[in-house]
Amino acid sequence: MDNLEVGMKLHALYTDGEYYPAIIVNISTGKARKGAPVKVSYVGYGEEENTWLPLSKLKSKKLPKVESKPEPKAKAKAKAKGKAKEIEWDYSGLEKGKRVQAKADGKFWAAEVLTVSKDKKRAKAPVKVRFVGYTKESDEWVGADRLMSKALKPMSKAKKSEGTKPLSIPSVARKMLLVKPKIEAPLDPGFRPVILAKKAYLEAAKDCEDKLEWALVRADGVARYSLPVFSEKSKESRISSYLAGVLIQEMIWQRSASELMLHGPAKICKALKAAYSKGGAYEFEVMSMPNVCGTPDKPFVVTIVENLSDLPENKDSPQVCGKDANGCRLAFDLGKSDIKTVAVKDNEVLYSKETEWDVTAEDPEYHYNAIMDAMKLAKAALPRVDAIGGSATGTISADNEATWCDIFPNVKPDVYKEKVVPIFKRIAKDLAGDVPLKVINDGEVTALAAVQAIKKGNVMGISMGSSEGAGYANEDGNLMGWISELCYVKLDLNPKAPTDPWSKGAHRGLSHLYLGQRGATKLAEKGGVDIPDNYKFSHPDMSTIKHEHHAQCLKLIQKAMEKEEKKEEVSKIYKTCGVYLGYALAQYSEFYKIDHVMILGRVSKGAGGDIMLDTAKAVLAEEFPQYAHIEFHTADDHFKGVGQCIAAAALPKI
């Protein structure tokens, strides 16, 4: 090692088996580092990629050549028998902070997991550890061959099938459906709106004689749709099947469904039945809907009917909710990154607060205590409590049960049924006794907040918080009885659009990563915001269901927006989000009659929010003049943050 020095340039072996330019950042002479005494930094990569390597994995003219040793005869013999099958390992049990044993210099040492990478380049050594008692200078990336932990297990067949490969748009469909928008997203030039694909398809298929009809059946309603389709003998038939699948998925997350009924060309119906079955392209929806509908023991069903008359007619069940927050009321809005609480007396807000939390906790007692602590602070602002209202992501039953809420993502099914389903009723009783309680979906309460603010109907409310919370109120200001989980709706057909952690990689281009805070944070680096490496969108920390990093990253974006020298560059983030919003509203308008749209949530706060809305208006005016009449509404920044809570407070009738 006498020929090596800190700052020296050379080539170092990476975990993918290739050599890359690197710089020596440290050289150790300690016994613990004897097997890998040189720490390198790969040129063009962040500190998190720094690693300790043995001399045999370094290339430099200043290093003596290492002659390869001949393979022992035993190995040649083993090769003749055939190469042993390499074990695939399941690293999902290794979370940040978990204690493990990690091998170094031929011995296992106590270590702590720092992160687990999903990057393909890190497949052989995806776990970064810190040895107990050592500093970050000794951090290493290791694989299963150098780890000992009960949480590390061989990959089961079931696990291998999880996180299916995202559904790819057929090559025959790309020319027709991948339409470049007239107003491009400055920081996302590959954005290809679903609404433009629908528009192009309907124009191309306008003379088609065949039609595909479907019905999505739910407990209190039916959704119907009719799509002209290309002859199943033509190659364009695959385009019809693909787009139908996308539209069905969109309608499922608008309204929920326990059954899909199809009528039309046999080949297309058969393809869609396969896609909406276990193991198919839409397995995520197939497995989610029983829970969403509150019937976890009843599987999602797909049937093909011969006669059009066998499909049930369209049916909705509008719901009337309270709109007057008279008396003394408490309310909560449970988001994926924070709890919003308010205390209201005779329609006047006396107290409001946002409290960050970690929804990924496995024990629902954490959720219960976090909500109770926040609500007790709000309660202190009132002389008494007459009623409690609330909203949460997911599906809430008419009896205020948490049927399917994704703010409890890691709670085991049996515990969920026992502890989570009745959690809202338990909170209300423990907090205020037998007072009236009403909890609804966050998208629904967003719509009601909009109705209360503008005093008009046909309103789409969109809360751009941790994710997209959206809802709709009809001309009478009442809800449609839909679940409105539009964060699961596909907005972007770009084959390289990002996947999201909720659908486990099954889909690309879902609204989760476009109209919530992740729509902004994924663009932070491109928008010139100075952020830590682990806040960059490509970092593994940003591709989990946890929201803390995204919440902090958004704050950095907002601070950068306040700096004059950064404003022009950072504003492109908001312009890009505005493009997303404009095309999304046009897409939603096929199913909702929208005259007004209220934008709430932290992404819409400040000067950046104004830029975003102006861009969305420009999209509608340029591409969709039939929707240019839509009026945009905003409230002050405080109302944007707690608007849903205020509407939730009015839900229960006293």
Coordinates of C-alpha atoms in Angstrom, one line a residue, residues 31-402:
K31 CA -6.3 -4.8 12.0
A32 CA -10.1 -4.6 11.6
R33 CA -9.6 -3.2 8.0
K34 CA -6.8 -5.6 7.0
G35 CA -9.0 -7.4 4.4
A36 CA -10.3 -4.2 2.8
P37 CA -7.9 -1.3 3.8
V38 CA -8.8 1.2 1.0
K39 CA -11.9 3.4 1.0
V40 CA -12.9 4.8 -2.4
S41 CA -15.4 7.3 -3.7
Y42 CA -16.8 6.5 -7.2
V43 CA -16.6 9.5 -9.5
G44 CA -20.0 11.1 -10.1
Y45 CA -21.7 9.3 -7.2
G46 CA -22.6 10.4 -3.7
E47 CA -21.1 9.6 -0.4
E48 CA -23.6 6.8 0.2
E49 CA -21.7 4.8 -2.5
N50 CA -18.3 5.0 -0.8
T51 CA -16.9 1.6 0.2
W52 CA -13.9 -0.2 1.6
L53 CA -12.1 -2.5 -0.9
P54 CA -9.2 -5.0 -0.8
L55 CA -6.3 -4.3 -3.1
S56 CA -7.4 -7.1 -5.4
K57 CA -10.4 -5.0 -6.4
L58 CA -8.4 -1.9 -7.4
K59 CA -6.6 -1.2 -10.7
S60 CA -3.8 1.3 -11.0
K61 CA -0.3 1.4 -12.6
K62 CA 1.1 2.1 -9.1
L63 CA -0.2 -1.3 -7.9
P64 CA 1.5 -4.6 -8.6
K65 CA -0.4 -6.9 -10.9
V66 CA -2.2 -9.7 -9.0
E67 CA -1.7 -12.9 -10.9
S68 CA -4.8 -15.1 -11.0
K69 CA -4.4 -18.4 -9.2
P70 CA -5.2 -21.6 -11.0
E71 CA -8.6 -23.1 -10.0
P72 CA -8.3 -26.1 -7.7
K73 CA -9.2 -29.5 -9.2
A74 CA -12.0 -29.8 -6.8
K75 CA -13.7 -26.8 -8.4
A76 CA -13.2 -28.2 -11.8
K77 CA -14.9 -31.4 -10.6
A78 CA -17.8 -29.4 -9.1
K79 CA -18.2 -27.5 -12.4
A80 CA -18.6 -30.8 -14.2
K81 CA -21.5 -31.7 -12.0
G82 CA -23.2 -28.5 -12.9
K83 CA -23.3 -25.0 -11.3
A84 CA -25.3 -24.8 -8.1
K85 CA -28.4 -22.8 -8.2
E86 CA -27.8 -19.3 -6.7
I87 CA -30.1 -18.5 -3.7
E88 CA -32.2 -15.4 -4.0
W89 CA -32.5 -13.6 -0.7
D90 CA -35.4 -11.7 0.8
Y91 CA -34.1 -8.5 2.5
S92 CA -37.5 -7.0 3.3
G93 CA -37.1 -7.9 7.0
L94 CA -34.0 -5.7 7.3
E95 CA -35.1 -2.2 8.2
K96 CA -33.2 0.9 9.1
G97 CA -31.8 0.5 12.7
K98 CA -32.0 -3.3 12.9
R99 CA -29.1 -5.0 14.6
V100 CA -27.3 -7.7 12.6
Q101 CA -24.0 -9.5 12.4
A102 CA -21.8 -8.4 9.5
K103 CA -18.7 -10.1 8.3
A104 CA -15.4 -8.3 8.0
D105 CA -11.9 -9.7 7.9
G106 CA -13.2 -13.3 8.2
K107 CA -15.2 -12.6 11.4
F108 CA -18.7 -11.5 12.2
W109 CA -19.2 -8.2 14.0
A110 CA -22.2 -6.4 15.6
A111 CA -23.6 -3.9 13.1
E112 CA -26.6 -1.8 12.4
V113 CA -28.6 -1.6 9.1
L114 CA -28.5 1.9 7.6
T115 CA -30.4 1.3 4.4
V116 CA -31.4 -1.4 2.0
S117 CA -31.1 -0.5 -1.7
K118 CA -33.4 -1.6 -4.5
D119 CA -30.9 -0.4 -7.2
K120 CA -30.1 -3.3 -9.6
K121 CA -26.4 -2.3 -9.4
R122 CA -26.5 -3.1 -5.7
A123 CA -28.2 -6.5 -6.1
K124 CA -25.2 -8.4 -4.8
A125 CA -24.6 -6.2 -1.8
P126 CA -27.8 -4.2 -1.2
V127 CA -27.5 -3.6 2.6
K128 CA -25.4 -0.7 4.0
V129 CA -24.3 -1.3 7.6
R130 CA -22.4 0.5 10.3
F131 CA -20.3 -1.6 12.6
V132 CA -21.1 -0.9 16.2
G133 CA -18.5 1.3 17.8
Y134 CA -17.2 2.6 14.5
T135 CA -17.8 5.8 12.6
K136 CA -19.4 6.2 9.1
E137 CA -15.9 5.9 7.6
S138 CA -16.2 2.2 8.2
D139 CA -19.7 1.8 6.6
E140 CA -20.0 -1.0 4.1
W141 CA -22.4 -2.4 1.5
V142 CA -22.8 -6.1 2.1
G143 CA -24.8 -9.0 0.8
A144 CA -26.4 -12.1 2.3
D145 CA -23.0 -13.9 2.2
R146 CA -21.7 -11.4 4.8
L147 CA -24.8 -11.1 7.0
M148 CA -26.3 -13.1 9.9
S149 CA -29.9 -12.3 11.0
K150 CA -33.1 -14.1 11.6
A151 CA -34.8 -11.4 9.5
L152 CA -32.7 -12.5 6.4
K153 CA -34.4 -15.4 4.6
P154 CA -34.3 -17.2 1.2
M155 CA -36.8 -15.7 -1.2
S156 CA -40.0 -17.7 -1.3
K157 CA -41.9 -18.3 -4.5
A158 CA -44.7 -16.2 -3.2
K159 CA -42.2 -13.3 -2.5
K160 CA -40.7 -13.7 -6.0
S161 CA -44.1 -13.1 -7.5
E162 CA -44.8 -10.0 -5.4
G163 CA -44.2 -6.6 -7.0
T164 CA -45.0 -7.8 -10.5
K165 CA -43.4 -6.1 -13.4
P166 CA -45.3 -3.0 -14.4
L167 CA -47.8 -3.5 -17.2
S168 CA -46.1 -2.4 -20.4
I169 CA -47.9 -0.5 -23.1
P170 CA -48.0 -2.8 -26.2
S171 CA -45.6 -1.7 -29.0
V172 CA -48.5 -1.6 -31.5
A173 CA -50.2 1.0 -29.2
R174 CA -47.3 3.4 -28.6
K175 CA -47.6 5.4 -31.8
M176 CA -51.3 5.9 -31.2
L177 CA -51.5 6.4 -27.5
L178 CA -48.2 8.2 -26.6
V179 CA -49.3 11.7 -27.5
K180 CA -47.0 14.6 -26.8
P181 CA -48.9 17.4 -24.9
K182 CA -49.0 20.9 -26.5
I183 CA -47.9 22.3 -23.2
E184 CA -44.9 20.2 -22.0
A185 CA -43.9 19.6 -18.5
P186 CA -40.6 21.6 -18.1
L187 CA -38.9 19.0 -15.9
D188 CA -40.7 15.9 -17.2
P189 CA -40.6 16.0 -21.0
G190 CA -41.6 12.4 -21.3
F191 CA -45.0 13.0 -19.7
R192 CA -47.7 11.5 -21.9
P193 CA -51.2 12.2 -20.5
V194 CA -53.7 9.4 -20.4
I195 CA -56.4 11.9 -21.5
L196 CA -54.6 12.6 -24.8
A197 CA -54.3 8.8 -25.4
K198 CA -58.1 8.4 -24.9
K199 CA -58.7 11.4 -27.3
A200 CA -56.4 9.9 -30.0
Y201 CA -57.9 6.4 -29.6
L202 CA -61.6 7.6 -29.9
E203 CA -60.7 9.5 -33.0
A204 CA -59.0 6.4 -34.5
A205 CA -61.8 4.1 -33.5
K206 CA -64.8 6.3 -34.4
D207 CA -65.8 4.1 -37.3
C208 CA -65.4 0.8 -35.4
E209 CA -68.6 -1.2 -35.4
D210 CA -67.7 -3.4 -32.4
K211 CA -68.2 -2.2 -28.8
L212 CA -67.0 -3.4 -25.5
E213 CA -69.4 -2.8 -22.6
W214 CA -68.7 -3.3 -18.9
A215 CA -70.3 -2.8 -15.5
L216 CA -68.5 -2.4 -12.2
V217 CA -70.8 -3.6 -9.5
R218 CA -70.5 -2.4 -5.9
A219 CA -72.8 -2.7 -2.8
D220 CA -74.8 0.5 -3.4
G221 CA -74.3 1.1 -7.1
V222 CA -73.1 0.3 -10.6
A223 CA -70.7 2.0 -13.0
R224 CA -71.2 1.5 -16.7
Y225 CA -69.0 2.3 -19.7
S226 CA -69.1 1.7 -23.5
L227 CA -65.9 1.7 -25.6
P228 CA -65.7 1.3 -29.4
V229 CA -63.1 -1.4 -30.1
F230 CA -61.1 -2.5 -33.2
S231 CA -61.9 -5.9 -34.8
E232 CA -60.4 -8.7 -32.8
K233 CA -58.9 -10.0 -36.1
S234 CA -56.8 -6.8 -36.4
K235 CA -53.5 -6.0 -34.7
E236 CA -55.1 -2.9 -33.2
S237 CA -57.3 -5.2 -31.1
R238 CA -54.5 -5.2 -28.5
I239 CA -54.7 -1.4 -28.3
S240 CA -58.4 -1.7 -27.4
S241 CA -57.7 -4.3 -24.7
Y242 CA -54.9 -2.3 -23.2
L243 CA -56.9 1.0 -23.1
A244 CA -60.0 -0.8 -21.7
G245 CA -57.8 -2.1 -18.9
V246 CA -56.6 1.4 -18.0
L247 CA -60.1 2.8 -18.1
I248 CA -61.5 0.0 -15.9
Q249 CA -58.8 0.6 -13.4
E250 CA -59.6 4.3 -13.3
M251 CA -63.3 3.6 -12.7
I252 CA -62.5 1.0 -10.0
W253 CA -60.6 3.6 -8.0
Q254 CA -63.3 6.2 -8.5
R255 CA -66.1 4.1 -7.2
S256 CA -64.9 0.7 -5.9
A257 CA -66.1 -2.7 -7.2
S258 CA -66.7 -6.2 -6.1
E259 CA -67.4 -7.5 -9.6
L260 CA -66.5 -6.7 -13.2
M261 CA -69.0 -7.7 -15.9
L262 CA -68.0 -7.7 -19.5
H263 CA -69.8 -7.9 -22.8
G264 CA -68.3 -7.6 -26.3
P265 CA -65.8 -9.3 -28.6
A266 CA -64.8 -12.7 -27.1
K267 CA -61.0 -12.2 -27.5
I268 CA -61.0 -8.8 -25.8
C269 CA -63.3 -10.0 -23.0
K270 CA -61.1 -13.0 -22.4
A271 CA -57.9 -10.9 -22.3
L272 CA -59.5 -8.5 -19.8
K273 CA -60.7 -11.3 -17.6
A274 CA -57.2 -12.7 -17.4
A275 CA -55.8 -9.2 -16.7
Y276 CA -58.3 -8.7 -13.8
S277 CA -57.6 -12.1 -12.2
K278 CA -55.0 -13.2 -9.6
G279 CA -51.7 -13.2 -11.4
G280 CA -52.8 -10.8 -14.1
A281 CA -51.7 -7.3 -14.9
Y282 CA -54.3 -5.8 -12.5
E283 CA -53.7 -8.2 -9.6
F284 CA -53.2 -5.3 -7.3
E285 CA -56.8 -4.1 -7.9
V286 CA -58.1 -7.7 -7.7
M287 CA -56.5 -8.2 -4.3
S288 CA -57.3 -4.8 -3.0
M289 CA -61.0 -4.5 -3.8
P290 CA -62.4 -7.1 -1.3
N291 CA -60.7 -5.1 1.5
V292 CA -61.9 -1.8 0.0
C293 CA -65.4 -3.0 -0.2
G294 CA -65.3 -4.4 3.4
T295 CA -65.7 -8.0 2.2
P296 CA -62.2 -9.4 2.6
D297 CA -63.5 -13.0 2.5
K298 CA -65.3 -12.4 -0.8
P299 CA -62.9 -12.5 -3.9
F300 CA -63.2 -10.0 -6.8
V301 CA -65.2 -11.6 -9.6
V302 CA -65.0 -11.2 -13.4
T303 CA -67.9 -12.5 -15.5
I304 CA -68.5 -12.4 -19.3
V305 CA -72.1 -12.1 -20.3
E306 CA -73.6 -13.0 -23.7
N307 CA -76.4 -10.4 -23.8
L308 CA -76.0 -6.7 -23.3
S309 CA -79.3 -6.8 -21.3
D310 CA -77.5 -8.9 -18.7
L311 CA -75.4 -5.9 -17.6
P312 CA -77.0 -3.9 -14.8
E313 CA -77.8 -0.3 -15.4
N314 CA -75.8 2.6 -14.0
K315 CA -76.7 3.5 -10.4
D316 CA -75.4 6.0 -7.9
S317 CA -76.4 6.6 -4.3
P318 CA -75.8 10.3 -3.4
Q319 CA -75.1 11.0 0.3
V320 CA -76.2 14.0 2.2
C321 CA -73.7 15.2 4.9
G322 CA -73.9 17.9 7.5
K323 CA -72.5 21.3 6.4
D324 CA -73.1 23.4 9.6
A325 CA -70.4 23.3 12.3
N326 CA -72.7 24.6 15.1
G327 CA -71.9 23.9 18.7
C328 CA -68.6 22.7 20.0
R329 CA -66.8 20.3 17.7
L330 CA -63.6 18.5 17.2
A331 CA -62.3 17.1 13.9
F332 CA -59.3 15.3 12.5
D333 CA -57.9 14.7 9.1
L334 CA -55.5 11.7 9.0
G335 CA -53.0 12.0 6.1
K336 CA -50.0 9.8 5.3
S337 CA -47.5 12.3 6.8
D338 CA -49.4 14.3 9.4
I339 CA -52.5 14.5 11.6
K340 CA -54.5 17.7 11.2
T341 CA -56.8 18.7 14.1
V342 CA -59.2 21.5 14.7
A343 CA -61.5 22.8 17.4
V344 CA -64.6 24.6 16.2
K345 CA -67.2 26.5 18.1
D346 CA -70.3 27.7 16.1
N347 CA -68.4 27.6 12.8
E348 CA -65.4 29.5 14.2
V349 CA -62.0 27.8 14.3
L350 CA -60.6 28.2 17.8
Y351 CA -57.6 25.9 17.4
S352 CA -55.8 24.1 14.5
K353 CA -52.5 22.2 14.3
E354 CA -50.6 19.8 12.1
T355 CA -48.6 17.0 13.8
E356 CA -46.2 14.8 11.8
W357 CA -46.4 11.0 12.4
D358 CA -45.1 7.7 11.0
V359 CA -48.0 5.7 9.5
T360 CA -45.7 2.7 8.9
A361 CA -45.7 1.6 12.5
E362 CA -46.8 -2.0 12.9
D363 CA -48.6 -1.5 16.2
P364 CA -51.9 0.4 15.8
E365 CA -51.6 1.5 19.4
Y366 CA -49.0 4.0 18.0
H367 CA -51.7 5.4 15.7
Y368 CA -54.3 5.5 18.4
N369 CA -52.0 7.3 20.9
A370 CA -50.8 9.8 18.2
I371 CA -54.4 10.7 17.2
M372 CA -55.5 10.9 20.9
D373 CA -52.6 13.2 21.9
A374 CA -53.3 15.5 19.0
M375 CA -57.1 15.6 19.7
K376 CA -56.6 16.2 23.4
L377 CA -54.7 19.4 22.6
A378 CA -57.6 20.5 20.4
K379 CA -60.2 19.5 23.1
A380 CA -58.5 21.9 25.6
A381 CA -59.6 24.8 23.4
L382 CA -63.3 24.0 23.9
P383 CA -65.6 24.3 26.9
R384 CA -67.2 21.0 25.9
V385 CA -67.4 18.5 23.0
D386 CA -70.8 18.1 21.2
A387 CA -69.6 16.1 18.2
I388 CA -66.5 14.7 16.4
G389 CA -65.9 14.6 12.7
G390 CA -63.0 13.1 10.8
S391 CA -61.5 12.0 7.5
A392 CA -58.9 9.5 6.5
T393 CA -57.4 8.0 3.4
G394 CA -59.2 4.8 2.3
T395 CA -62.6 3.4 2.8
I396 CA -64.8 4.3 5.8
S397 CA -68.0 2.4 6.4
A398 CA -71.4 4.1 7.1
D399 CA -70.9 3.0 10.7
N400 CA -67.5 4.9 11.0
E401 CA -65.4 1.7 10.7
A402 CA -62.0 1.8 9.1

